[in-house]
DNA sequence: TTGTACGCGTTATCAA
DNA sequence: TTGATAACGCGTACAA
């Protein structure tokens, strides 16, 4: 009962009576080996249950086949579907995912980027564009391939797979305006370090401006995405003399909280107040009334991000900017304001 | 403009005029080095921006400081909170998380276990107890530390951090019975490869049996966790002559779908039909009416799982079985059946 | 097509 | 307290 030894390339080589080089080739570039020896070697590999040692492989080949992703949060479902698709696409290509979450803290994100890189990540998935020049040049210096998701930017130097947050938000706002809304309020994620949130707010402002509605005195609350925060923020926004007729939320989670508070306050949605979301996560369809929100193609985004990233590993100079379309999902939470009836 | 060179231990050693061994010690066991040389070395480390090469470290030290987790799904929030806590606790200890999702496919899970192990995971987090003997002995043979979460079992040979799914479900059922319910229906995840789902169903059956209610002809539908499946299944369950007065769902996601269908069918909850969930994810509190469900201490579970796993890495023979408590969360979706009024 | 032999960047043992 | 030096297991020129 001696402790189980994990077989190495050497063991396989000896057993198969070939050199380690041949075994290595059988595994990594099978066509350079004669069918006969290959079959022989692969049988031994199987018999011994050989699996390559990761560290040694990484050291010698200078690649790990692992990719890092840093998401702002795993606490709600915003990134879940995209991440799952990303992971699956990596899996199809024999790669695995290293995951970290930054809790929307850019300091933490930087540390995690460095950590994942030093852990040998072949490439990274990052959310949004907003981070220090320092960390971008760290990545550039080390030639670490990375893809930015959830945001879109025209940028020859970086790859991104995302969508136009500003435009999507602009269009949703236009819809509200066309229904007769004039008094807006906003619940958003903190905009200073979150370009998606910033663009979503800017989209609203732009639409208002373009339609001659003063956006300077639109009440706006910034808070992290959580149902509880949406809940509280909505209450605050309603405690004013001249109530808004619509509260636009930076994402569905906030909107869900807002809806809940509206119920508690006895406000009818959408008669007394309209509420909109963003992201179209499953949550949006279950709450009552279903949210009018913006559909984002999360799965497609995750899958494409993985594909772009894999291409960049093969060709370090490869860059691609992909803009996915979004569309408004009609729920029951947005309608004409009562004053307009 | 030559390509940027990544500094190695050697570079640091030369620059600081010490041996590589000393540099290594400064980083890994600082107290074995004199304060003076340590300061000198660490300064150079910082100046050069040195970070250890992961592959080399893994190869030489036989450990990677990365841990693998395989969750059944990332598509909904069931595992999100627990996973985030797990990841954070690892982070506090300088370790990172390798994540894979099996899509509730045990075949896929096995492959991913092997993949993560061959990628040098120091330990694994697994969900539930149900998997082949083969894969368990694979882990034992290689002496890979692992912790099972979300399930609890008395087992000296394995560690687990979970809760008693059967008991929690049993108690929720008792509550329903005490309110007067006699006609039950169940929507559950597939029970053949999911011990949590199986135990939850068994808990219901046991409670019924213990109270003299025939559980043989309780209608039961098995489907994967999704709002859509809950939606459809609920409809099916209601298309019978003798409708149940309560539908107990294997988790909140299914329950949310059931609630949605109840609305569409014009059924009042809980007057016409009671619906219960399980897990107490955020979703449970936002839907209307709020779900009566079972609270699971996801965060605590994730954190403890990480701690147990880390202990097992230090001491391969360490084992711990932790049972967390659960409790019923009172929503508005469970009440006396109308027939009982 | 196959084998030899070196290098990858650390850690750890043993001496000094 | 420090320094030489031998592993660690694999990939890959280069040679045969």
XYZ file of C-alpha atoms in Angstrom, chain B residues 12-338:
327
model
C 16.241 40.192 -8.860
C 19.080 38.180 -7.372
C 21.677 39.769 -9.624
C 20.367 43.261 -9.037
C 20.321 42.776 -5.282
C 23.632 40.937 -5.317
C 22.343 37.913 -3.494
C 21.533 34.367 -4.520
C 18.233 33.275 -5.971
C 17.685 31.192 -2.881
C 17.741 34.291 -0.738
C 15.281 36.087 -2.933
C 12.978 33.105 -2.814
C 13.213 33.032 0.949
C 12.498 36.723 1.236
C 9.249 36.072 -0.533
C 8.204 32.790 0.996
C 9.642 32.675 4.488
C 10.772 36.199 5.323
C 11.719 35.422 8.906
C 14.583 33.244 7.796
C 16.292 36.272 6.327
C 17.995 39.168 8.050
C 16.017 42.354 8.082
C 18.714 44.154 6.186
C 18.956 41.884 3.176
C 15.238 41.391 3.174
C 14.575 45.081 2.831
C 17.188 45.338 0.111
C 15.730 42.451 -1.810
C 12.123 43.524 -1.466
C 13.013 46.942 -2.779
C 14.512 45.421 -5.886
C 11.489 43.179 -6.262
C 9.298 46.229 -6.244
C 11.531 48.294 -8.517
C 11.678 45.588 -11.126
C 8.022 44.757 -10.746
C 8.857 41.149 -10.252
C 6.110 38.596 -9.980
C 6.860 34.896 -9.640
C 6.290 32.728 -12.645
C 3.316 30.587 -11.934
C 4.327 27.508 -13.849
C 7.758 27.382 -12.324
C 6.350 27.874 -8.903
C 3.807 25.149 -9.391
C 6.423 22.814 -10.742
C 8.863 23.334 -7.933
C 6.479 23.706 -5.025
C 3.912 21.184 -6.148
C 1.121 23.537 -5.296
C -0.699 26.200 -7.217
C -2.790 28.080 -4.700
C -5.731 27.701 -6.992
C -8.866 25.853 -6.133
C -11.472 24.500 -8.429
C -15.221 24.688 -8.076
C -17.753 22.958 -10.235
C -21.279 24.238 -9.922
C -24.300 22.778 -11.697
C -25.182 26.126 -13.225
C -24.357 29.781 -13.291
C -27.545 30.668 -15.071
C -29.477 31.512 -11.997
C -28.592 32.886 -8.630
C -28.785 29.695 -6.578
C -25.055 29.241 -6.300
C -23.956 32.810 -6.896
C -23.866 34.087 -3.345
C -22.221 30.982 -1.950
C -19.659 30.983 -4.697
C -18.841 34.620 -4.213
C -18.237 34.033 -0.517
C -16.110 31.008 -1.341
C -14.049 33.038 -3.731
C -13.621 35.896 -1.297
C -12.464 33.630 1.466
C -9.945 32.057 -0.868
C -8.788 35.515 -1.844
C -8.156 36.415 1.778
C -5.790 33.496 1.829
C -3.967 34.333 -1.347
C -5.686 31.696 -3.396
C -7.827 31.967 -6.492
C -10.751 30.173 -7.937
C -10.977 28.058 -11.041
C -14.592 27.781 -12.008
C -16.505 25.399 -14.185
C -20.159 24.644 -14.554
C -21.492 21.235 -15.364
C -24.984 22.134 -16.520
C -26.334 19.460 -14.166
C -24.597 16.834 -16.276
C -22.645 14.338 -14.206
C -20.633 13.219 -17.195
C -19.521 16.792 -17.763
C -18.818 17.179 -14.086
C -16.432 14.243 -14.111
C -14.529 15.630 -17.031
C -14.270 18.960 -15.346
C -13.028 17.417 -12.143
C -10.262 15.725 -14.085
C -9.544 18.861 -15.992
C -9.288 21.025 -12.913
C -7.084 18.481 -11.200
C -4.757 18.248 -14.150
C -4.662 22.012 -14.125
C -3.132 21.780 -10.744
C -6.032 22.678 -8.508
C -4.927 22.220 -4.925
C -8.443 21.300 -3.934
C -12.009 21.234 -5.145
C -15.418 22.444 -4.149
C -18.149 20.082 -5.271
C -21.883 20.477 -5.026
C -23.846 17.606 -3.603
C -22.777 14.066 -2.862
C -23.979 12.235 -5.885
C -21.270 11.094 -8.251
C -19.640 7.878 -9.364
C -17.395 5.809 -7.108
C -14.914 6.002 -9.896
C -14.483 9.729 -9.634
C -14.372 9.597 -5.858
C -11.548 7.124 -5.989
C -9.803 9.209 -8.600
C -9.780 12.019 -6.072
C -8.744 9.746 -3.235
C -5.964 8.142 -5.226
C -4.485 11.492 -6.040
C -5.075 12.740 -2.555
C -6.925 15.768 -3.838
C -8.624 17.607 -0.993
C -12.252 18.352 -1.678
C -15.292 19.623 0.125
C -18.891 18.889 -0.653
C -21.286 21.746 -0.209
C -25.065 22.206 -0.292
C -25.503 18.721 1.085
C -24.843 17.329 4.494
C -23.849 13.815 5.303
C -22.340 12.136 8.296
C -19.177 10.811 6.758
C -15.779 10.460 8.310
C -14.122 10.000 4.974
C -15.221 13.226 3.327
C -15.712 16.802 4.334
C -18.952 18.597 3.754
C -20.449 21.945 4.541
C -24.137 21.885 3.964
C -27.517 21.546 5.476
C -30.191 18.955 5.921
C -32.273 19.254 2.781
C -34.636 16.532 3.895
C -35.310 18.015 7.294
C -35.795 21.524 5.955
C -38.268 20.270 3.414
C -39.953 18.113 6.027
C -40.531 21.082 8.275
C -41.872 23.251 5.536
C -44.308 20.505 4.678
C -45.359 20.170 8.299
C -46.175 23.833 8.253
C -48.370 23.368 5.238
C -50.078 20.391 6.799
C -50.722 22.283 10.010
C -52.444 24.958 7.959
C -54.805 22.341 6.653
C -53.363 21.344 3.312
C -54.031 17.803 2.227
C -53.714 17.873 -1.518
C -50.099 18.375 -2.494
C -48.238 18.627 -5.763
C -44.523 18.909 -6.352
C -42.261 20.522 -8.900
C -38.733 19.307 -8.406
C -35.398 19.164 -10.119
C -34.581 15.738 -11.583
C -33.935 13.539 -8.567
C -31.908 10.761 -10.113
C -28.617 12.624 -10.107
C -29.277 15.323 -7.577
C -29.280 14.347 -3.946
C -30.472 17.792 -2.819
C -33.557 17.519 -4.990
C -34.104 13.940 -3.941
C -33.919 14.776 -0.258
C -36.231 17.693 -0.648
C -38.839 15.461 -2.224
C -38.277 12.771 0.378
C -38.805 15.330 3.089
C -42.199 16.121 1.687
C -43.127 12.472 1.374
C -42.033 11.711 4.891
C -44.030 14.561 6.370
C -47.119 13.453 4.495
C -46.665 9.878 5.559
C -46.072 10.818 9.175
C -49.367 12.642 9.083
C -51.349 9.953 7.453
C -51.646 11.650 4.112
C -51.270 9.385 1.140
C -48.194 10.476 -0.752
C -48.340 7.830 -3.444
C -50.652 9.782 -5.655
C -49.093 13.172 -5.096
C -48.557 14.607 -8.535
C -44.931 15.393 -9.157
C -43.075 16.873 -12.076
C -39.335 16.862 -12.474
C -37.608 19.495 -14.574
C -34.482 21.576 -14.498
C -34.464 24.767 -12.539
C -35.741 27.592 -14.643
C -38.558 30.033 -14.454
C -39.925 28.728 -17.703
C -40.049 25.175 -16.425
C -41.818 26.228 -13.268
C -44.278 28.094 -15.440
C -45.113 25.132 -17.645
C -45.086 22.543 -14.892
C -47.509 24.488 -12.786
C -49.952 24.601 -15.650
C -49.724 20.869 -16.134
C -50.297 20.229 -12.457
C -53.412 22.360 -12.508
C -54.941 20.577 -15.461
C -56.527 17.874 -13.384
C -59.967 17.405 -12.018
C -58.969 17.303 -8.399
C -56.580 20.209 -8.103
C -53.981 20.382 -5.364
C -54.276 23.163 -2.807
C -50.534 23.588 -2.633
C -47.623 23.240 -5.030
C -44.282 22.791 -3.339
C -41.330 23.721 -5.526
C -37.807 22.390 -5.277
C -36.430 25.867 -5.415
C -37.366 29.519 -5.706
C -36.750 29.741 -9.414
C -39.338 27.073 -10.124
C -41.667 28.715 -7.643
C -41.306 32.051 -9.375
C -42.389 30.454 -12.617
C -45.299 28.771 -10.885
C -46.421 32.068 -9.401
C -46.290 33.690 -12.798
C -48.494 30.993 -14.301
C -50.906 31.214 -11.401
C -51.341 34.899 -12.206
C -51.956 34.104 -15.833
C -54.521 31.506 -14.917
C -56.264 34.005 -12.715
C -55.583 32.027 -9.572
C -55.177 33.994 -6.366
C -52.187 33.127 -4.218
C -52.526 31.931 -1.523
C -56.339 31.803 -1.529
C -56.763 29.583 -4.545
C -53.402 27.919 -4.404
C -50.395 27.992 -2.091
C -46.900 27.859 -3.547
C -43.636 27.325 -1.690
C -40.031 27.723 -2.735
C -36.646 26.729 -1.412
C -33.309 28.573 -1.092
C -34.513 32.088 -0.288
C -32.651 33.800 -3.066
C -33.335 37.486 -3.608
C -35.952 36.617 -6.178
C -38.170 35.153 -3.471
C -38.748 38.527 -1.875
C -39.547 40.503 -5.002
C -42.196 38.444 -6.584
C -45.774 39.081 -5.649
C -46.698 37.596 -3.289
C -43.337 37.101 -1.615
C -42.528 33.430 -1.388
C -42.713 31.320 1.693
C -39.447 29.487 1.347
C -36.520 27.950 3.192
C -33.623 30.175 4.023
C -30.220 28.703 3.303
C -27.086 30.355 4.639
C -25.342 30.529 1.320
C -22.643 33.003 2.247
C -21.701 31.235 5.407
C -21.616 27.963 3.550
C -19.258 29.318 0.893
C -16.975 30.837 3.458
C -16.808 27.749 5.638
C -16.269 25.512 2.645
C -13.209 27.549 1.726
C -11.872 27.341 5.260
C -12.314 23.602 5.487
C -10.699 23.146 2.114
C -7.696 25.230 3.067
C -7.261 23.206 6.236
C -7.333 20.008 4.231
C -4.540 21.239 2.035
C -2.324 21.715 5.059
C -3.378 18.443 6.605
C -4.430 15.876 4.057
C -6.151 13.760 6.663
C -8.288 16.574 8.038
C -12.030 16.087 7.712
C -14.952 18.103 8.913
C -18.705 17.785 8.521
C -20.555 21.016 9.104
C -24.311 21.210 9.224
C -25.755 24.673 8.900
C -29.207 25.499 10.127
C -32.029 26.554 7.841
C -35.290 28.191 8.633
C -38.604 28.957 7.075
C -39.048 32.428 5.674
C -42.618 33.576 5.901
C -43.834 35.058 2.699
C -47.419 35.437 1.580
C -47.546 32.486 -0.731
C -48.496 29.890 1.844
C -51.735 30.045 3.841
C -54.762 28.006 4.730
C -56.418 26.405 1.752
C -59.719 28.009 0.824
